Tab-separated table of C-alpha atoms and ligand atoms in Angstrom:
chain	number	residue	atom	x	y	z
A	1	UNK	CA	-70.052	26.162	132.192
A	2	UNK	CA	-70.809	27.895	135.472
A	3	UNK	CA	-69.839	25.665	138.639
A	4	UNK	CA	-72.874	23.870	139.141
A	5	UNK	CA	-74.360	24.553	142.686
A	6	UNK	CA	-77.699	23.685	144.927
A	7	UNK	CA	-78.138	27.462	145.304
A	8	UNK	CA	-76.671	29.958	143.557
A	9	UNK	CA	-76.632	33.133	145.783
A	10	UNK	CA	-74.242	34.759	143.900
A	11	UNK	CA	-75.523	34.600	140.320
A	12	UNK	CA	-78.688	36.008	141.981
A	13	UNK	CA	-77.087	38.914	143.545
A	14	UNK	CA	-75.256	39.964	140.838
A	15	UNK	CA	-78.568	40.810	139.406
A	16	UNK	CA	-79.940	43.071	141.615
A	17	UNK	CA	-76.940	44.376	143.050
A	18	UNK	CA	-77.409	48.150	142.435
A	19	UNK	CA	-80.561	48.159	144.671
A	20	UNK	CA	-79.265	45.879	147.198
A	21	UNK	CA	-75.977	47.186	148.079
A	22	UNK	CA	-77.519	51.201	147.898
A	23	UNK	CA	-80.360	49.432	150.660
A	24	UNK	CA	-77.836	48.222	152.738
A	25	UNK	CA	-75.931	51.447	152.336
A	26	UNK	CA	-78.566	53.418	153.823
A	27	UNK	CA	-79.001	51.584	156.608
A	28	UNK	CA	-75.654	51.930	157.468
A	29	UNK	CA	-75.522	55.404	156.865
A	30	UNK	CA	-78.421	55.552	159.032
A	31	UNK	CA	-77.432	53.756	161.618
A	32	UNK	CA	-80.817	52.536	162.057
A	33	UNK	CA	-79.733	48.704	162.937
A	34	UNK	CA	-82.258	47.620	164.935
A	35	UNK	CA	-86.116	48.383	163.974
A	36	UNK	CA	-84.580	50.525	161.670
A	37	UNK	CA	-87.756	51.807	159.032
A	38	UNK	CA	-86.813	49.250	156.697
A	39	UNK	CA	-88.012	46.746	158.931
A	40	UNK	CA	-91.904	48.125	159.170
A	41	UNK	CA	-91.730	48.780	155.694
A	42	UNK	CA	-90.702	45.192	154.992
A	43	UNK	CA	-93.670	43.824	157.054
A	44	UNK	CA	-96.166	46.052	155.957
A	45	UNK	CA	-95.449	44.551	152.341
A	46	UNK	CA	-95.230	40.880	153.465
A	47	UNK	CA	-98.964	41.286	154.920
A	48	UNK	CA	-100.523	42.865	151.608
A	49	UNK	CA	-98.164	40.385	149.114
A	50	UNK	CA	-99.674	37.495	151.656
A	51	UNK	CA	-102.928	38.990	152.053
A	52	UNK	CA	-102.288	38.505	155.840
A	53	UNK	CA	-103.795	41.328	158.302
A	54	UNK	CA	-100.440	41.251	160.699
A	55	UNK	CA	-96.908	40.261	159.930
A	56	UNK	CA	-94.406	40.143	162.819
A	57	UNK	CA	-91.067	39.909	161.940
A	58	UNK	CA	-88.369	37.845	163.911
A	59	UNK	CA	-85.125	36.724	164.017
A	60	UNK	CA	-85.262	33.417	162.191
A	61	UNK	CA	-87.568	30.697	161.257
A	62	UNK	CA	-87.210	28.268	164.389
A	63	UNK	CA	-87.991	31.481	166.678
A	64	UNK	CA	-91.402	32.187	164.452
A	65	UNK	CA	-92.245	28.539	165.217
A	66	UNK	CA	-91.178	28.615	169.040
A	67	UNK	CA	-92.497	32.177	169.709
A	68	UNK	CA	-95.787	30.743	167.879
A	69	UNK	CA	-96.030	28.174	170.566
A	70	UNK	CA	-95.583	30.348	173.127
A	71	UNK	CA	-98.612	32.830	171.748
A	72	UNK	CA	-101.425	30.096	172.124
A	73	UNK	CA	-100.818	29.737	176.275
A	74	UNK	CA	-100.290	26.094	176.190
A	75	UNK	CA	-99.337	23.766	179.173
A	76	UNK	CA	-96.313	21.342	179.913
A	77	UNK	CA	-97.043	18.437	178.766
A	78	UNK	CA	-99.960	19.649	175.929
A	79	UNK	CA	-99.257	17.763	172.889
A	80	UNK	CA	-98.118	19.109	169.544
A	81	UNK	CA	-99.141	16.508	166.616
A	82	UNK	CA	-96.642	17.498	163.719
A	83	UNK	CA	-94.875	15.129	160.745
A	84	UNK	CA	-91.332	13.108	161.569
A	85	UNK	CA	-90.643	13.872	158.279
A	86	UNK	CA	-89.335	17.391	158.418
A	87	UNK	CA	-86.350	19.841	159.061
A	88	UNK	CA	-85.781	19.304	163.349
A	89	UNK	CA	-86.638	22.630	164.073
A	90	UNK	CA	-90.268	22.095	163.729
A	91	UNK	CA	-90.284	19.691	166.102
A	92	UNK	CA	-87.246	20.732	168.262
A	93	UNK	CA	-89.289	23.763	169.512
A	94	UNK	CA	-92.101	21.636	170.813
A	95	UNK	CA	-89.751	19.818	173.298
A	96	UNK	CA	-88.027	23.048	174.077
A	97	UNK	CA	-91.145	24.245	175.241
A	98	UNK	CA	-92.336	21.487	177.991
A	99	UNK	CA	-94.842	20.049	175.299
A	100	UNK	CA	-95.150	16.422	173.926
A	101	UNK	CA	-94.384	15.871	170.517
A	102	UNK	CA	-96.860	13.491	168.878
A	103	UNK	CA	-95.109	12.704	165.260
A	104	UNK	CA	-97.314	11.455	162.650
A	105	UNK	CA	-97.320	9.980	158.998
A	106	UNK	CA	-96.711	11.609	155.685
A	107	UNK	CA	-99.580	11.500	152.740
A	108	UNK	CA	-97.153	9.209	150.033
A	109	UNK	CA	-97.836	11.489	146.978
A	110	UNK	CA	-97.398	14.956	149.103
A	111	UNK	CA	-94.802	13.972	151.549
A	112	UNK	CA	-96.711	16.517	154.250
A	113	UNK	CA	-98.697	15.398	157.039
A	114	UNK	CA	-101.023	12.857	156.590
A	115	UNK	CA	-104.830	14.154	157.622
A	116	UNK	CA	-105.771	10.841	158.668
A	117	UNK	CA	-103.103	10.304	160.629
A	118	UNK	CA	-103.446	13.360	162.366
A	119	UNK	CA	-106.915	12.189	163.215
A	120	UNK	CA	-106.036	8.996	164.827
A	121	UNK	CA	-103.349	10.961	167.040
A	122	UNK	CA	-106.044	13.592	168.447
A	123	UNK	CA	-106.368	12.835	172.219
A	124	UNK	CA	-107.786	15.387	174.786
A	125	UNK	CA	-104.324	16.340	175.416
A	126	UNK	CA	-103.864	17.582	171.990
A	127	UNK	CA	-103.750	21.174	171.091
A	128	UNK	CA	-101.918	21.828	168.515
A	129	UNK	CA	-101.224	20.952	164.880
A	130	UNK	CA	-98.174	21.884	163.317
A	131	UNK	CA	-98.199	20.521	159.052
A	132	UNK	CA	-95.182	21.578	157.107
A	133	UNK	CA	-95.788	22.609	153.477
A	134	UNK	CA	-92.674	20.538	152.143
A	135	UNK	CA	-90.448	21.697	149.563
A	136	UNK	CA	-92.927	24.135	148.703
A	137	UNK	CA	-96.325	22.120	147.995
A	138	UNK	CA	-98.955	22.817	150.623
A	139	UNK	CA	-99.850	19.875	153.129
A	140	UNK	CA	-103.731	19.208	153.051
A	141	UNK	CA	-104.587	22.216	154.491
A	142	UNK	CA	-108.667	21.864	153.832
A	143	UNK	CA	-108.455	18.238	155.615
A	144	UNK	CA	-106.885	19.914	158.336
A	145	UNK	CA	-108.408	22.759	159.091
A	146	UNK	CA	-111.493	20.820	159.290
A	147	UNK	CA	-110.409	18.626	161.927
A	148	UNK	CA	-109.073	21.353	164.021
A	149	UNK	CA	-112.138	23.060	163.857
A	150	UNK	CA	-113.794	19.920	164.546
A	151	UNK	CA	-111.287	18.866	168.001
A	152	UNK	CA	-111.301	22.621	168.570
A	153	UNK	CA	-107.097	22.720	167.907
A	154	UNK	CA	-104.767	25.279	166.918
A	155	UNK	CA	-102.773	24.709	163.455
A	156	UNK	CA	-99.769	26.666	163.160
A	157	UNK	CA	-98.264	26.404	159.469
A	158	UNK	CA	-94.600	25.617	158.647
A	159	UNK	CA	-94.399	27.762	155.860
A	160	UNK	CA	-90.429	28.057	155.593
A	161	UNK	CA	-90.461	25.848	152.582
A	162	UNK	CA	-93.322	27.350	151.073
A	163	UNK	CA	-93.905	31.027	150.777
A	164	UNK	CA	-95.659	32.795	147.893
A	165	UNK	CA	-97.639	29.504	147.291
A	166	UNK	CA	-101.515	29.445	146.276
A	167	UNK	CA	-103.717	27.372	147.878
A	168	UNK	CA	-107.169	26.333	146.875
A	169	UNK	CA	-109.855	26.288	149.976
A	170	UNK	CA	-112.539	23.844	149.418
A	171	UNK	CA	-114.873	27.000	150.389
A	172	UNK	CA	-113.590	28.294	146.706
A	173	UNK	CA	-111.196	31.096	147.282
A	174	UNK	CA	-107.584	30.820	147.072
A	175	UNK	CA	-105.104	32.052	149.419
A	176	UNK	CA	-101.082	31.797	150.038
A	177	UNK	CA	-100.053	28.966	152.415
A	178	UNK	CA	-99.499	30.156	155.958
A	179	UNK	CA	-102.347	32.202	156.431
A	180	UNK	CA	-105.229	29.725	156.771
A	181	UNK	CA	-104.392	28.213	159.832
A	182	UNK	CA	-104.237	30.593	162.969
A	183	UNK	CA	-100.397	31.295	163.029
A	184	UNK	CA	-97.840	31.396	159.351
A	185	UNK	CA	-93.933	30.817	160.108
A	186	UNK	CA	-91.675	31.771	157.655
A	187	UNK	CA	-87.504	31.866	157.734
A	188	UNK	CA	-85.627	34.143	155.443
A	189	UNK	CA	-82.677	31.766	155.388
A	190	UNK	CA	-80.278	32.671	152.501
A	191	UNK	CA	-81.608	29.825	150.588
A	192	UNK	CA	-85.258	29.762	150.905
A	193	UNK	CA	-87.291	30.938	148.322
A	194	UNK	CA	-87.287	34.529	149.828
A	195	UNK	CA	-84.080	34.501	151.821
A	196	UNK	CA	-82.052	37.690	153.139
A	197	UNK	CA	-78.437	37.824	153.514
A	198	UNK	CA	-77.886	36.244	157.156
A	199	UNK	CA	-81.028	34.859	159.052
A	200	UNK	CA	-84.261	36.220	159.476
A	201	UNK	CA	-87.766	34.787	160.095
A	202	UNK	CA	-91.604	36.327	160.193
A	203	UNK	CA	-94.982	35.345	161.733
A	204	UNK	CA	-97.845	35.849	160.128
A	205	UNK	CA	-101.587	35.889	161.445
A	206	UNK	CA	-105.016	37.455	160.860
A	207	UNK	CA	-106.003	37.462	164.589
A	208	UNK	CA	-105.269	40.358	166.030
A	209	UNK	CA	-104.953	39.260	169.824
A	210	UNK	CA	-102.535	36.649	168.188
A	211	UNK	CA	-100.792	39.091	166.659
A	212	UNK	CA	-100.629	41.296	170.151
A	213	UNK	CA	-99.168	38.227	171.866
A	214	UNK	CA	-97.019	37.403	169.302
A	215	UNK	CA	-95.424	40.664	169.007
A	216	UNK	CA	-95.048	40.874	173.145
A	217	UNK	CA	-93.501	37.717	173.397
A	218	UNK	CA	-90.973	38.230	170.239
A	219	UNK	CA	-90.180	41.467	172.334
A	220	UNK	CA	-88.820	40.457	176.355
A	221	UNK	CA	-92.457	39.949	176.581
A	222	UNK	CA	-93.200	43.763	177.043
A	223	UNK	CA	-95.632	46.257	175.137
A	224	UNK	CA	-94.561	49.229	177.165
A	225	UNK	CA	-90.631	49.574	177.052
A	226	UNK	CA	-89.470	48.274	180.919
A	227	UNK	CA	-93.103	47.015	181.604
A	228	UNK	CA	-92.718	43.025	180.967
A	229	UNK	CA	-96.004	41.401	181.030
A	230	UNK	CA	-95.026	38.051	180.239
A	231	UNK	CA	-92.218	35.843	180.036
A	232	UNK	CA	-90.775	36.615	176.084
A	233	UNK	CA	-87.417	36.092	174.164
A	234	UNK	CA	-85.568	38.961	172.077
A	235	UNK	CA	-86.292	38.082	168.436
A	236	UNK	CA	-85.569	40.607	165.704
A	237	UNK	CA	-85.008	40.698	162.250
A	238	UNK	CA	-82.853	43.395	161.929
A	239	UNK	CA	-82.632	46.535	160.010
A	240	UNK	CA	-80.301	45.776	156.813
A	241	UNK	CA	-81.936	42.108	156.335
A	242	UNK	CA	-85.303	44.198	156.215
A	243	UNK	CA	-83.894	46.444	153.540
A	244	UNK	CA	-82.314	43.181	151.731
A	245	UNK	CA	-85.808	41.486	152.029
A	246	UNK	CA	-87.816	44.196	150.660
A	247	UNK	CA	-85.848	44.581	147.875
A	248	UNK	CA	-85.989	40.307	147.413
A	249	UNK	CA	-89.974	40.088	147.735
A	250	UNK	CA	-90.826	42.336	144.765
A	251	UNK	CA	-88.818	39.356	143.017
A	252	UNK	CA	-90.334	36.850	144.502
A	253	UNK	CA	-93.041	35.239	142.224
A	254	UNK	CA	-90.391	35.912	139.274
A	255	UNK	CA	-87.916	33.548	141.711
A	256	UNK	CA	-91.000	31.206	141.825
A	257	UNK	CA	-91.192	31.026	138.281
A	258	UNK	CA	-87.723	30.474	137.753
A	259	UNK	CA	-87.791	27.057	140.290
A	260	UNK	CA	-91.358	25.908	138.454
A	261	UNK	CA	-89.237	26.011	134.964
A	262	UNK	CA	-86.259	24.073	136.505
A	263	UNK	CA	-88.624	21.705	137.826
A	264	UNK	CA	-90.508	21.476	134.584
A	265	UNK	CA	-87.447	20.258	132.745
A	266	UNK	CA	-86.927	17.607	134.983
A	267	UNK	CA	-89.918	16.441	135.014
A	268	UNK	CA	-90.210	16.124	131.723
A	269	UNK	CA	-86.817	14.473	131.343
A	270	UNK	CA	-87.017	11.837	134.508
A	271	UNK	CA	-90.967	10.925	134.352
A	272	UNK	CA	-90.028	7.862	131.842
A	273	UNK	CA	-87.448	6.411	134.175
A	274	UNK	CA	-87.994	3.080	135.454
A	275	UNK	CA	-87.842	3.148	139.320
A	276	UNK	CA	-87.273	7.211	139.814
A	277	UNK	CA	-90.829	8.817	140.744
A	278	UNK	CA	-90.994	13.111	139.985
A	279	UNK	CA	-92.554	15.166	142.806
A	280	UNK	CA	-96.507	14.598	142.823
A	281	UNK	CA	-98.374	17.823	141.916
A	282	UNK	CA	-100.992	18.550	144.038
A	283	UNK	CA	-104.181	20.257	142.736
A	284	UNK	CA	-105.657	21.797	146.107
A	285	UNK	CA	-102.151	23.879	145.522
A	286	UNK	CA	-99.119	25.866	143.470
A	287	UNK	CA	-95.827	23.771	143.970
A	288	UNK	CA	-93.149	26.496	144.692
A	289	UNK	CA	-90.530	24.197	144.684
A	290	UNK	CA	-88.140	24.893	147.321
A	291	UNK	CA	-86.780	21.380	146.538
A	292	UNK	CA	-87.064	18.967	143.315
A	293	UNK	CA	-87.017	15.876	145.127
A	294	UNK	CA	-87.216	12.376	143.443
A	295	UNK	CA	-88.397	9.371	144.883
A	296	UNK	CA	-86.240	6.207	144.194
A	297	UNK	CA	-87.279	2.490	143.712
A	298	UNK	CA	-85.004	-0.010	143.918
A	299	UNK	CA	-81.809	2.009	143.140
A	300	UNK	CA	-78.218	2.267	144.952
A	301	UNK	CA	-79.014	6.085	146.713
A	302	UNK	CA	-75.447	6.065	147.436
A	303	UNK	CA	-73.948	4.968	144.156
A	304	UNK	CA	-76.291	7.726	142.550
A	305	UNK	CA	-75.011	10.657	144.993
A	306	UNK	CA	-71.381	9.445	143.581
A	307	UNK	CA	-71.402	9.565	140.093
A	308	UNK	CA	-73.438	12.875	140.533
A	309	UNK	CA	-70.836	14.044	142.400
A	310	UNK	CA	-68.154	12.734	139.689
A	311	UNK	CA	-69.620	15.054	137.323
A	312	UNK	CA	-69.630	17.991	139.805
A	313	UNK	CA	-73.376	17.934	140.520
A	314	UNK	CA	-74.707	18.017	144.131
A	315	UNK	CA	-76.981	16.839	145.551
A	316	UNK	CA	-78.902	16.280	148.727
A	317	UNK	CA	-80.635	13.872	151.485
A	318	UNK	CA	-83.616	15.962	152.677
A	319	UNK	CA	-83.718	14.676	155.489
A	320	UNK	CA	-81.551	11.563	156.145
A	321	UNK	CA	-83.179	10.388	160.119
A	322	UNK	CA	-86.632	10.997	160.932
A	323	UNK	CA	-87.706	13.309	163.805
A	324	UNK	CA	-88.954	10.462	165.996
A	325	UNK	CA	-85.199	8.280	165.454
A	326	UNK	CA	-83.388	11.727	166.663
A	327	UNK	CA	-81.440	10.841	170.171
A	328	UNK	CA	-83.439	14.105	171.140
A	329	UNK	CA	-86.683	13.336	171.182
A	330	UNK	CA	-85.810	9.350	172.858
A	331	UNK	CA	-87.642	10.069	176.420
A	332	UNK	CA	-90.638	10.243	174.600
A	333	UNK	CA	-92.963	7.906	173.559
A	334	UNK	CA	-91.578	7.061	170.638
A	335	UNK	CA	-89.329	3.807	170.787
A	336	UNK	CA	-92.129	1.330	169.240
A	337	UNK	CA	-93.721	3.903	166.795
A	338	UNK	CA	-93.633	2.927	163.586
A	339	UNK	CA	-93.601	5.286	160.540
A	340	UNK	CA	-93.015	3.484	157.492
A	341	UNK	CA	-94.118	5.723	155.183
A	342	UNK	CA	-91.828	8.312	156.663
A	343	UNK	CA	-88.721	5.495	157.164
A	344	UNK	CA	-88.658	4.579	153.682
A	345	UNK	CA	-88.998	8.145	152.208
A	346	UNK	CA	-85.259	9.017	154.181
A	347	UNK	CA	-84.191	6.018	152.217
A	348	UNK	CA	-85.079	6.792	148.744
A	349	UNK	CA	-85.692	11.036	148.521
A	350	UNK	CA	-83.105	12.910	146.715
A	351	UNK	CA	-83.075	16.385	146.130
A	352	UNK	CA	-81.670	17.880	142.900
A	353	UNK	CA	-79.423	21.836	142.787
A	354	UNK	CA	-83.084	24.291	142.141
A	355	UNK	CA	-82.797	27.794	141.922
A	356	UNK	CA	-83.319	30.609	140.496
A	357	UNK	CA	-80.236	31.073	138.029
A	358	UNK	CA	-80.371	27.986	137.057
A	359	UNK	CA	-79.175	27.940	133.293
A	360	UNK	CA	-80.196	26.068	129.908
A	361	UNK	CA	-75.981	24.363	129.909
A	362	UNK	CA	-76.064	23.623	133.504
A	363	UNK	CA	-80.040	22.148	133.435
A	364	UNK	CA	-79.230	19.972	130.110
A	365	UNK	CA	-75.614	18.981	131.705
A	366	UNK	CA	-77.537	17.659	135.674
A	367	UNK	CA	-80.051	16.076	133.089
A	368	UNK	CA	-77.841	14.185	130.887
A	369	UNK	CA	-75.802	13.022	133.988
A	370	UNK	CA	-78.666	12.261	136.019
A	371	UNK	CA	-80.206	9.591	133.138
A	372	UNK	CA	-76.835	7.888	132.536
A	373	UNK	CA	-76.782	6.947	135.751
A	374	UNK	CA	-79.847	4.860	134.748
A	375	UNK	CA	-78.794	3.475	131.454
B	1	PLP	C1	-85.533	26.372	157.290
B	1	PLP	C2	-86.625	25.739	158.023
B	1	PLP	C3	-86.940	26.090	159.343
B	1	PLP	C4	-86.079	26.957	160.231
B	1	PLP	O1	-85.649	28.145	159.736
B	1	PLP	P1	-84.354	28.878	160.325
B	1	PLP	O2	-84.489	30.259	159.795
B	1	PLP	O3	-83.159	28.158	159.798
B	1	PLP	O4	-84.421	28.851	161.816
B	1	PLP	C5	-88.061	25.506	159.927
B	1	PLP	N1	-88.816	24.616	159.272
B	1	PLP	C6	-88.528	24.232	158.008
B	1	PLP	C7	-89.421	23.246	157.334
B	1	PLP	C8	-87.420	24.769	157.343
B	1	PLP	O5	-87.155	24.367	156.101
């Protein structure tokens, strides 16, 4: 049996390695490294796979999320209401920028922000909603979008866990996660769904003034080369990720696929077990599973991670400390908040290995391993 792994980048590129390696081969032979062709190209095909009107690519997915921040013209201390219960860099990039941080609760079936809770948080210094689309299953995105409209707030989606997922609007049509609120961020990290082969990130948006700021800012803040207009950052995804990534998204919804039947199999082998809770399946949306994450009751996390590990099976804590305990975040208001929801869920989550080469050996091997545990 293959070594089992959490991602298996290798396996993947083995099968598509013709295409990729004569891609990156041009672009050497080119020399084109930076906003090379490949890198329009690339965008141009996000926006019509996305069904977004403007795609800016950028040099990871914390810079999509910080240079989305800087697009809406918001003022020090403006606050930011966004989940605890994420990767930091959703929330790292608020405090980078002078704003206030408000964290809030997670729904418990979803794990993604909690709509009510978001509601109680609104004050008239709030401007901004940031929800996270965890694992790949969309937060409540017809909940929020409601009250922002409502308190008059930007949302700017997390999308880095999520791409190429469906989501049902309560107005009836369905479109992919990170283009109903006003900004999308995406990061091409070489594990996410869609991930290139170093780092790479993209905004999406169907504003075009957005889309005008955000490509300013993501450029030394200039539209006219030596003409800076407003105070930017150098973000780029450059030229041979591009090519990687173009090659990558025509195999996207086959990679989706892939994760749903690996997620399927566990689902139906670990929904009997006493005390071990499968991901929730949300109806409003298409679970693209960038994570299978179980939800434990009453079971020794620790002792579980071992004899995983025993067996040669990783696994993962996704994510260990909430936002609000980081030491990073401590001058704000945040010493007697209390998140239970989101305390307990770094307690008992943990995620399974989910990808896209997953095979039927190495899925009935994790299974078996993962249900003695139990017996
Ligand atoms: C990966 C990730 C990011 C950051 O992406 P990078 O490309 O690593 O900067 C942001 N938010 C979430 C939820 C992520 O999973």
């Amino acid at each position: 049996m293959k070594p089992i792994q959490m991602v298996d980048l290798s396996a993947q590129y083995q099968k598509i390695k013709p295409a990729i390696d004569e891609a990156i081969a041009e672009v050497i032979h080119t020399t084109a490294f930076i906003n090379g062709p490949a890198v329009g190209h690339f965008a141009q095909e996000l926006a019509s796979y996305l069904g977004a009107e403007h795609v800016i690519p950028c040099a990871n997915g914390t810079d999509a999320l910080q240079i989305a921040l800087m697009a809406l013209g918001l003022q020090p201390g403006d606050e930011v209401i966004t989940p605890s219960f994420t990767y930091i860099a959703t929330t790292e990039v608020i405090a980078l920028l002078g704003l206030t941080p408000v964290f809030v609760e997670v729904d418990p079936q979803t794990f993604c922000i909690d709509p009510s809770a978001i509601e109680a948080a609104i004050s008239s210094r709030t401007k901004a909603i940031v929800p996270v689309h965890l694992y790949g299953q969309a937060a409540n995105m017809n909940a929020i979008m409601e009250l922002a409209e409502k308190h008059q707030l930007f949302v700017i989606e997390d999308n880095a866990q999520a791409i190429g997922s469906d989501y049902h609007l309560s107005n009836g049509s369905v479109q992919k996660t990170g283009t109903i609120g006003h900004i999308g961020c995406t990061s091409f990290f070489p594990s996410k769904n869609l991930g290139c082969y170093g780092d790479g990130g993209a905004l999406y948006t169907q504003d075009a003034d957005l889309a005008k700021k955000i490509k300013m800012i993501a450029n030394h803040g200039q539209e006219k080369k030596y003409v800076h207009d407003v105070v930017g950052c150098n973000s780029r995804l450059d030229t041979i990720q591009a090519a990687v990534l173009r090659i990558k998204l025509r195999q996207l919804d086959n990679y989706i696929d892939a994760r749903r039947d690996v997620a399927e199999a566990y689902d139906a082998a670990f929904a009997q077990l006493p005390g071990v809770e499968i991901p929730f399946r949300a109806t409003d949306s298409k679970h693209v599973f960038h994570q299978y994450t179980l939800k434990l009751k009453g079971h020794n996390r620790d002792a579980l991670q071992a004899h995983l590990q025993e067996a040669g099976i990783p696994s993962m804590i996704y994510y260990p400390i909430p936002a609000h305990r980081q030491k990073m975040f401590a001058h704000f208001d945040v010493q007697g908040l209390e998140l239970p929801l989101t305390e307990a869920l770094c307690k008992e989550v943990i995620s399974l290995p989910i990808h896209t080469e997953m095979d039927e050996q190495q899925l009935n091997y994790i299974i078996e391993h993962f249900i003695s545990f139990f017996k």
